[in-house]
CSV table of C-alpha atoms in Angstrom, one decimal:
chain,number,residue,atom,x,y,z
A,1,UNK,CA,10.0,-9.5,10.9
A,2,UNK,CA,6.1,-9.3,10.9
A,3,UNK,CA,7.0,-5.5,10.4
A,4,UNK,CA,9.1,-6.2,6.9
A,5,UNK,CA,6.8,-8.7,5.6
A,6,UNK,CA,4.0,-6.0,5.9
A,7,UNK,CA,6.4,-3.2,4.3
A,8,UNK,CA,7.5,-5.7,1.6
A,9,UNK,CA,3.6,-6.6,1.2
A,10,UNK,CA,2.6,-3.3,0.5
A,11,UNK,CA,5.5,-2.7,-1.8
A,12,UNK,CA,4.6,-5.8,-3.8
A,13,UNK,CA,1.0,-3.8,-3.8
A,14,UNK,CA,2.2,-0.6,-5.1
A,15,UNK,CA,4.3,-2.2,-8.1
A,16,UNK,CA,1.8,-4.5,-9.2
A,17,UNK,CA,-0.5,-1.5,-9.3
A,18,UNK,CA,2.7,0.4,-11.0
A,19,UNK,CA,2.8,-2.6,-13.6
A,20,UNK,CA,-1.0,-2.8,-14.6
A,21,UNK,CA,-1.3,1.0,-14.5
A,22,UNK,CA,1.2,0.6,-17.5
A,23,UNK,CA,0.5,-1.8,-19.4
A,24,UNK,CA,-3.3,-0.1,-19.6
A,25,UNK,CA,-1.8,3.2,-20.9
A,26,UNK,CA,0.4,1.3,-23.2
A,27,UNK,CA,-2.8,0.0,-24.9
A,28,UNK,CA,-4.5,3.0,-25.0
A,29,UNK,CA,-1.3,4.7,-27.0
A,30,UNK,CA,-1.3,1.6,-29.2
A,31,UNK,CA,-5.1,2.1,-30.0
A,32,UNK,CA,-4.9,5.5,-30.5
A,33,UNK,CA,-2.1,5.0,-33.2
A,34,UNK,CA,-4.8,2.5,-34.8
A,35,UNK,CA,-7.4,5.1,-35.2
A,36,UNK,CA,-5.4,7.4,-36.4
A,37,UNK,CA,-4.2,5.3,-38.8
A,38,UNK,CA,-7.7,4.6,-39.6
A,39,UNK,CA,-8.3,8.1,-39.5
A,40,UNK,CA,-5.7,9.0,-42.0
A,41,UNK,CA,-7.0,6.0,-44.4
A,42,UNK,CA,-10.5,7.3,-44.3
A,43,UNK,CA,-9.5,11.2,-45.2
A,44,UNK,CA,-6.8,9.4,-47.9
A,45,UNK,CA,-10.1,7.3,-49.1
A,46,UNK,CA,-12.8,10.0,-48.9
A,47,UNK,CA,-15.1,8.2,-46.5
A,48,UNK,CA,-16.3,11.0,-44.6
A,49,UNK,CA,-19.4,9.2,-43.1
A,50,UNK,CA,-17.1,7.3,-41.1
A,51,UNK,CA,-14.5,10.1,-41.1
A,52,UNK,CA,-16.7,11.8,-38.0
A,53,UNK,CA,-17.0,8.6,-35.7
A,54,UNK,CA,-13.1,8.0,-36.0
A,55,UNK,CA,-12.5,11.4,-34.9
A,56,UNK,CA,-14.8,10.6,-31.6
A,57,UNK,CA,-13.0,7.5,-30.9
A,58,UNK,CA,-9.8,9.1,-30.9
A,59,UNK,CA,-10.6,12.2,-28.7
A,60,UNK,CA,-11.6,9.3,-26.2
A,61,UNK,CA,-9.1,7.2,-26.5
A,62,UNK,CA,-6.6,10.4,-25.5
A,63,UNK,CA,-8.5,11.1,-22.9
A,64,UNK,CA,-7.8,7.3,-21.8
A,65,UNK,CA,-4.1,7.7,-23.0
A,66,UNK,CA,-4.2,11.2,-20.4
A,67,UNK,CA,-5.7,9.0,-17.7
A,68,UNK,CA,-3.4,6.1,-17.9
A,69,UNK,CA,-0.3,8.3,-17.9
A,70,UNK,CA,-1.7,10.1,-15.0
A,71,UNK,CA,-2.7,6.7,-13.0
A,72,UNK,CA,0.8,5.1,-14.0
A,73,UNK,CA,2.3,8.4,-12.8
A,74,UNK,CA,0.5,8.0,-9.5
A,75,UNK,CA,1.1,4.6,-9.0
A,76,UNK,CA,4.6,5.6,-9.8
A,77,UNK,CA,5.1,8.3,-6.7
A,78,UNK,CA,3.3,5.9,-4.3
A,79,UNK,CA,5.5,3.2,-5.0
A,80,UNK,CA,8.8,5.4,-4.8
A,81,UNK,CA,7.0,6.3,-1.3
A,82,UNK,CA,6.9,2.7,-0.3
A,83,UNK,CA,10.4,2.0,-1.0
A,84,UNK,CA,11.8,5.2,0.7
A,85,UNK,CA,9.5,4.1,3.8
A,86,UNK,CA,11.0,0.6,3.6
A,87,UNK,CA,14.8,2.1,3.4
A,88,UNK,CA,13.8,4.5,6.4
A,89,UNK,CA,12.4,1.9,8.6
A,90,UNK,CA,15.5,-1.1,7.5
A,91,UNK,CA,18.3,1.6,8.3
A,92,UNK,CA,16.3,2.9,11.6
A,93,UNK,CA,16.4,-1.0,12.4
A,94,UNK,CA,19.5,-1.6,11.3
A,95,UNK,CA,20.6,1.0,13.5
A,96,UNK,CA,19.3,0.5,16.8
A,97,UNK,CA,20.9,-3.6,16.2
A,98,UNK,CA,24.1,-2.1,15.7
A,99,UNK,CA,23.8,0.5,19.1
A,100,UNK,CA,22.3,-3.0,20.9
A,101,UNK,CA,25.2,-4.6,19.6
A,102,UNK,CA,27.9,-2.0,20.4
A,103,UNK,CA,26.6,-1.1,24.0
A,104,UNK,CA,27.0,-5.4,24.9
């Protein structure tokens, strides 16, 4: 049992990691779209002194939408890992109760 609950544990680890790993790459997409929004306002409204410092902002925030999708990604494969681990170890378990079983 100790065995599950430090599977289950490290499962519970991954997909937390999983879930935060997602929602910060969903806020990065959703301020990118606001910049260029704001980008698109400022070329529409002929501010180009503000134009340039827009256009920074949004190269960096795709680099952060990049890195997000790449840590959620990540997180994503480690957790599939975990749960193929857990499977492995439940059937190998489950396995050897049913021989122990059988055999008495």
């Amino acid at each position: 049992i100790k065995d599950y609950i430090a599977l289950l544990g490290s499962i519970k680890v991954a997909f937390s990691a999983r879930a935060k790993n997602h929602s910060v790459w969903q806020h990065a997409l959703t301020t990118l779209g606001k910049k260029k929004e704001s980008e698109q306002k400022l070329q529409l409204g002929g501010k180009p002194e503000k134009l340039a410092q827009v256009q920074q902002e949004i190269r960096e925030w795709e680099s952060k939408v990049e890195e997000g999708q790449k840590n959620f990604e990540a997180a994503s494969k480690t957790l599939k890992q975990e749960l193929k681990r857990f499977e492995a170890e439940r059937a190998a378990e489950f396995k050897s109760k049913f021989i122990s079983y059988m055999e008495a």
